[in-house]
Amino acid sequence: MSLLQTEDLSKRFGGLQAVDEASVTVDSGELVGLIGPNGAGKTTFFNCVTGYLDPTGGNVVFDGTEITGAAPETIAREGLIRTFQHSRPFTALTVRENVMVAAPNHPGETTLGALRQGEDSYNRESEVRARADRLLERFDLADRADEYASQLSGGERKILEIARSLMLEPDLLMLDEPYAGISGETVSEVSSYIRELNEEGTTFVIIEHGLESLVELVDRLVVLNEGAVLADGPVEEVVEDERVINVYTGKPIDA
């Protein structure tokens, strides 16, 4: 069974068809790139899959469960997590707190649990802190743990966002332009983290405009154009597809 499947997924904004009957399948363990020219519908597709927009047609199934139109927090609990093109750290919290805040099932999340502050709450907080510190160590942010997230560079914020996502132990992580606004050295660092996590079992779907970096990372490419799937297959086949080349060079698809 596929981990993620969209069937004829569509999203219309008035007269604009942003996503046009896009059917995409992602199997467990895959590392998939989602590409297309500006305005192709990539982020809108992400938003429809992850509950930030309600599709106007089609459906989304994740790990055998219909999630079409479900709330983002419900989808996240199912194990499908996404990041955003622009990093969104809580700048008034420390780096460690930014990672800890993503942890689920904390007794203090409820009003009654917060008031009681019993042993369960303290034990859970200790567990969450320990896991957060392990992630910060892994992503070379341990020495920044007690600094405010506002002090991190753009690249460090991207890495922090991935670390925070992993607190939820996702089965599928959807990354929206993880390389945007970061240096070449940090791009290589982020790619290494993604590759390692994929080898450990995390499935990825990644939007990225920096095609060279993405092509070197992923195993399969899905190309959107005007909201519809134009091509889907192994990297070496897709990058040589004349229709894809024409889209990126501004020529008619069938030229």
Coordinates of C-alpha atoms in Angstrom, one line a residue:
M1 CA 0.0 0.0 0.0
S2 CA 1.2 3.5 -0.8
L3 CA 2.1 5.8 2.1
L4 CA 0.5 8.8 0.4
Q5 CA -1.9 8.9 -2.5
T6 CA -3.7 11.8 -4.1
E7 CA -6.4 11.1 -6.6
D8 CA -7.6 13.9 -9.0
L9 CA -6.7 16.5 -6.3
S10 CA -7.9 19.9 -7.4
K11 CA -8.0 23.4 -5.9
R12 CA -9.7 26.4 -7.5
F13 CA -9.5 30.0 -6.4
G14 CA -12.3 31.7 -8.3
G15 CA -11.3 31.5 -12.0
L16 CA -7.8 30.2 -11.2
Q17 CA -7.3 26.4 -11.3
A18 CA -4.2 26.2 -9.0
V19 CA -4.2 22.4 -8.8
D20 CA -5.7 20.4 -11.6
E21 CA -6.7 16.8 -10.9
A22 CA -3.2 15.9 -9.6
S23 CA -2.8 12.2 -8.9
V24 CA 0.5 11.5 -7.1
T25 CA 1.6 8.3 -5.2
V26 CA 4.4 8.1 -2.8
D27 CA 5.6 4.8 -1.4
S28 CA 7.1 4.4 2.0
G29 CA 10.9 5.1 2.0
E30 CA 10.9 7.1 -1.1
L31 CA 12.7 10.4 -1.6
V32 CA 10.7 12.4 -4.1
G33 CA 11.2 15.9 -5.5
L34 CA 8.2 18.0 -6.6
I35 CA 9.2 20.6 -9.2
G36 CA 7.7 23.0 -11.7
P37 CA 7.9 26.6 -12.8
N38 CA 6.7 29.5 -10.7
G39 CA 2.9 29.3 -10.3
A40 CA 2.8 25.6 -11.1
G41 CA 0.8 24.8 -8.0
K42 CA 3.4 23.1 -5.9
T43 CA 2.8 24.8 -2.5
T44 CA -0.9 24.8 -3.1
F45 CA -0.7 21.0 -3.6
F46 CA 1.3 20.8 -0.3
N47 CA -1.4 22.9 1.4
C48 CA -4.2 20.7 0.2
V49 CA -2.5 17.5 1.3
T50 CA -1.6 18.8 4.7
G51 CA -4.9 20.4 5.6
Y52 CA -4.0 24.1 5.2
L53 CA -6.4 24.4 2.3
D54 CA -9.6 22.4 1.6
P55 CA -9.4 20.8 -1.9
T56 CA -12.3 21.6 -4.3
G57 CA -12.0 18.1 -5.7
G58 CA -10.3 14.8 -5.4
N59 CA -9.1 13.0 -2.3
V60 CA -6.0 12.4 -0.1
V61 CA -5.2 9.1 1.5
F62 CA -2.3 8.7 4.0
D63 CA -1.2 5.3 5.3
G64 CA -4.6 3.9 4.3
T65 CA -6.6 6.7 6.0
E66 CA -8.7 9.2 4.2
I67 CA -7.5 12.7 5.3
T68 CA -9.0 14.9 2.7
G69 CA -10.0 18.2 4.3
A70 CA -8.8 17.1 7.8
A71 CA -7.3 19.7 10.1
P72 CA -3.5 20.2 10.0
E73 CA -3.1 19.0 13.6
T74 CA -5.1 15.9 12.9
I75 CA -2.9 15.1 9.9
A76 CA 0.3 15.8 11.8
R77 CA -0.8 13.3 14.5
E78 CA -1.2 10.7 11.8
G79 CA 2.5 11.1 11.0
L80 CA 2.5 13.5 8.0
I81 CA 4.5 16.6 8.8
R82 CA 5.4 19.6 6.6
T83 CA 7.7 22.6 6.8
F84 CA 7.2 26.0 5.1
Q85 CA 9.1 27.9 2.5
H86 CA 9.8 30.6 5.1
S87 CA 11.1 29.3 8.4
R88 CA 8.8 30.0 11.3
P89 CA 10.7 29.6 14.6
F90 CA 9.2 31.0 17.8
T91 CA 11.8 33.8 18.1
A92 CA 10.9 34.6 21.8
L93 CA 11.7 31.0 22.7
T94 CA 15.1 29.3 23.0
V95 CA 16.3 26.9 20.4
R96 CA 15.7 24.0 22.8
E97 CA 12.2 25.2 23.6
N98 CA 11.4 25.5 19.9
V99 CA 12.1 21.8 19.5
M100 CA 10.4 20.8 22.7
V101 CA 7.1 22.7 21.8
A102 CA 6.4 20.2 19.0
A103 CA 6.3 17.2 21.3
P104 CA 2.9 15.5 21.4
N105 CA 1.0 14.1 24.4
H106 CA 2.2 16.4 27.1
P107 CA -0.1 16.4 30.2
G108 CA 0.4 20.2 30.5
E109 CA -1.3 20.8 27.2
T110 CA -4.7 20.5 28.9
T111 CA -6.1 23.0 31.4
L112 CA -6.5 20.4 34.1
G113 CA -3.0 18.9 33.4
A114 CA -1.4 22.3 33.6
L115 CA -3.1 23.0 36.9
R116 CA -2.1 19.7 38.4
Q117 CA 1.5 19.7 37.3
G118 CA 1.9 16.2 38.7
E119 CA 4.6 13.5 38.4
D120 CA 3.4 12.5 34.9
S121 CA 3.8 16.1 33.7
Y122 CA 7.4 16.4 35.1
N123 CA 8.4 13.0 33.8
R124 CA 7.0 13.8 30.3
E125 CA 8.8 17.1 30.3
S126 CA 12.1 15.4 31.2
E127 CA 11.6 12.9 28.3
V128 CA 10.8 15.7 25.9
R129 CA 13.8 17.7 26.9
A130 CA 16.1 14.7 26.6
R131 CA 14.8 13.9 23.1
A132 CA 15.1 17.6 22.1
D133 CA 18.7 17.7 23.3
R134 CA 19.5 14.5 21.3
L135 CA 18.1 16.1 18.1
L136 CA 20.0 19.3 18.7
E137 CA 23.2 17.3 19.2
R138 CA 22.5 15.4 15.9
F139 CA 21.9 18.6 14.0
D140 CA 24.9 20.4 15.4
L141 CA 22.8 22.9 17.3
A142 CA 23.5 21.8 20.8
D143 CA 25.8 24.8 21.5
R144 CA 23.0 27.1 20.6
A145 CA 20.3 25.4 22.7
D146 CA 19.9 28.2 25.2
E147 CA 20.0 31.0 22.8
Y148 CA 16.9 32.6 21.4
A149 CA 15.9 31.3 18.0
S150 CA 15.9 34.9 16.7
Q151 CA 19.7 34.7 16.9
L152 CA 20.0 31.8 14.4
S153 CA 21.1 32.3 10.8
G154 CA 18.7 31.5 7.9
G155 CA 20.4 28.1 7.4
E156 CA 20.3 27.3 11.1
R157 CA 16.6 28.1 11.2
K158 CA 16.0 25.6 8.3
I159 CA 17.9 23.0 10.3
L160 CA 16.0 23.8 13.4
E161 CA 12.7 23.4 11.6
I162 CA 13.7 19.9 10.5
A163 CA 14.7 19.0 14.0
R164 CA 11.4 20.3 15.4
S165 CA 9.5 18.3 12.9
L166 CA 11.3 15.1 14.0
M167 CA 9.9 15.5 17.5
L168 CA 6.7 14.1 16.1
E169 CA 8.5 11.1 14.6
P170 CA 6.9 11.6 11.1
D171 CA 6.5 8.8 8.6
L172 CA 6.4 11.4 5.8
L173 CA 8.1 14.8 5.9
M174 CA 7.1 17.3 3.3
L175 CA 9.7 20.1 2.9
D176 CA 8.8 23.3 1.1
E177 CA 12.0 24.8 -0.3
P178 CA 14.5 23.7 2.4
Y179 CA 17.3 25.3 0.5
A180 CA 15.8 28.7 0.0
G181 CA 18.0 31.6 1.2
I182 CA 20.8 29.5 2.5
S183 CA 24.5 29.2 1.5
G184 CA 25.9 26.4 -0.7
E185 CA 27.7 24.9 2.3
T186 CA 24.5 24.8 4.3
V187 CA 22.7 23.3 1.3
S188 CA 25.1 20.4 1.4
E189 CA 24.6 20.0 5.2
V190 CA 20.8 20.0 4.9
S191 CA 21.0 17.4 2.0
S192 CA 23.2 15.2 4.2
Y193 CA 20.7 15.3 7.0
I194 CA 17.8 14.5 4.6
R195 CA 19.7 11.6 3.1
E196 CA 20.6 10.1 6.5
L197 CA 17.0 10.4 7.7
N198 CA 15.7 8.8 4.5
E199 CA 18.1 5.9 4.9
E200 CA 16.7 5.5 8.5
G201 CA 13.2 5.2 7.1
T202 CA 11.7 8.7 6.9
T203 CA 9.9 9.3 3.6
F204 CA 10.3 12.7 1.9
V205 CA 8.5 14.9 -0.6
I206 CA 10.5 18.0 -1.3
I207 CA 9.7 21.2 -3.2
E208 CA 12.7 23.1 -4.4
H209 CA 13.6 25.6 -7.1
G210 CA 17.3 24.8 -6.9
L211 CA 17.1 22.0 -9.4
E212 CA 20.7 21.0 -9.3
S213 CA 20.7 20.3 -5.6
L214 CA 17.4 18.5 -5.7
V215 CA 18.3 16.3 -8.7
E216 CA 21.4 15.2 -6.8
L217 CA 19.4 14.3 -3.8
V218 CA 16.1 12.6 -4.8
D219 CA 15.3 9.3 -6.5
R220 CA 12.2 10.4 -8.3
L221 CA 10.8 13.7 -9.7
V222 CA 7.2 14.8 -10.1
V223 CA 6.7 17.8 -12.3
L224 CA 3.7 20.1 -12.0
N225 CA 2.7 22.6 -14.7
E226 CA -0.4 24.7 -14.4
G227 CA -1.5 22.6 -11.5
A228 CA -1.4 19.3 -13.4
V229 CA 1.1 16.5 -13.3
L230 CA 3.3 16.8 -16.4
A231 CA 5.8 14.1 -15.7
D232 CA 6.6 11.6 -13.0
G233 CA 9.5 9.2 -12.9
P234 CA 13.2 8.5 -12.3
V235 CA 15.3 11.7 -12.2
E236 CA 17.4 10.8 -15.3
E237 CA 14.2 10.3 -17.4
V238 CA 12.4 13.4 -16.2
V239 CA 15.2 15.9 -16.6
E240 CA 15.6 14.7 -20.3
D241 CA 11.8 14.8 -21.0
E242 CA 11.4 17.4 -23.8
R243 CA 8.1 18.6 -22.3
V244 CA 9.8 19.4 -19.0
I245 CA 12.7 21.2 -20.8
N246 CA 10.2 23.3 -22.8
V247 CA 8.3 24.3 -19.7
Y248 CA 11.5 25.5 -18.0
T249 CA 12.7 27.3 -21.1
G250 CA 9.4 29.0 -21.7
K251 CA 8.5 27.1 -24.9
P252 CA 5.2 25.4 -25.7
I253 CA 5.1 22.0 -24.2
D254 CA 4.7 20.2 -27.5
A255 CA 7.2 22.4 -29.4

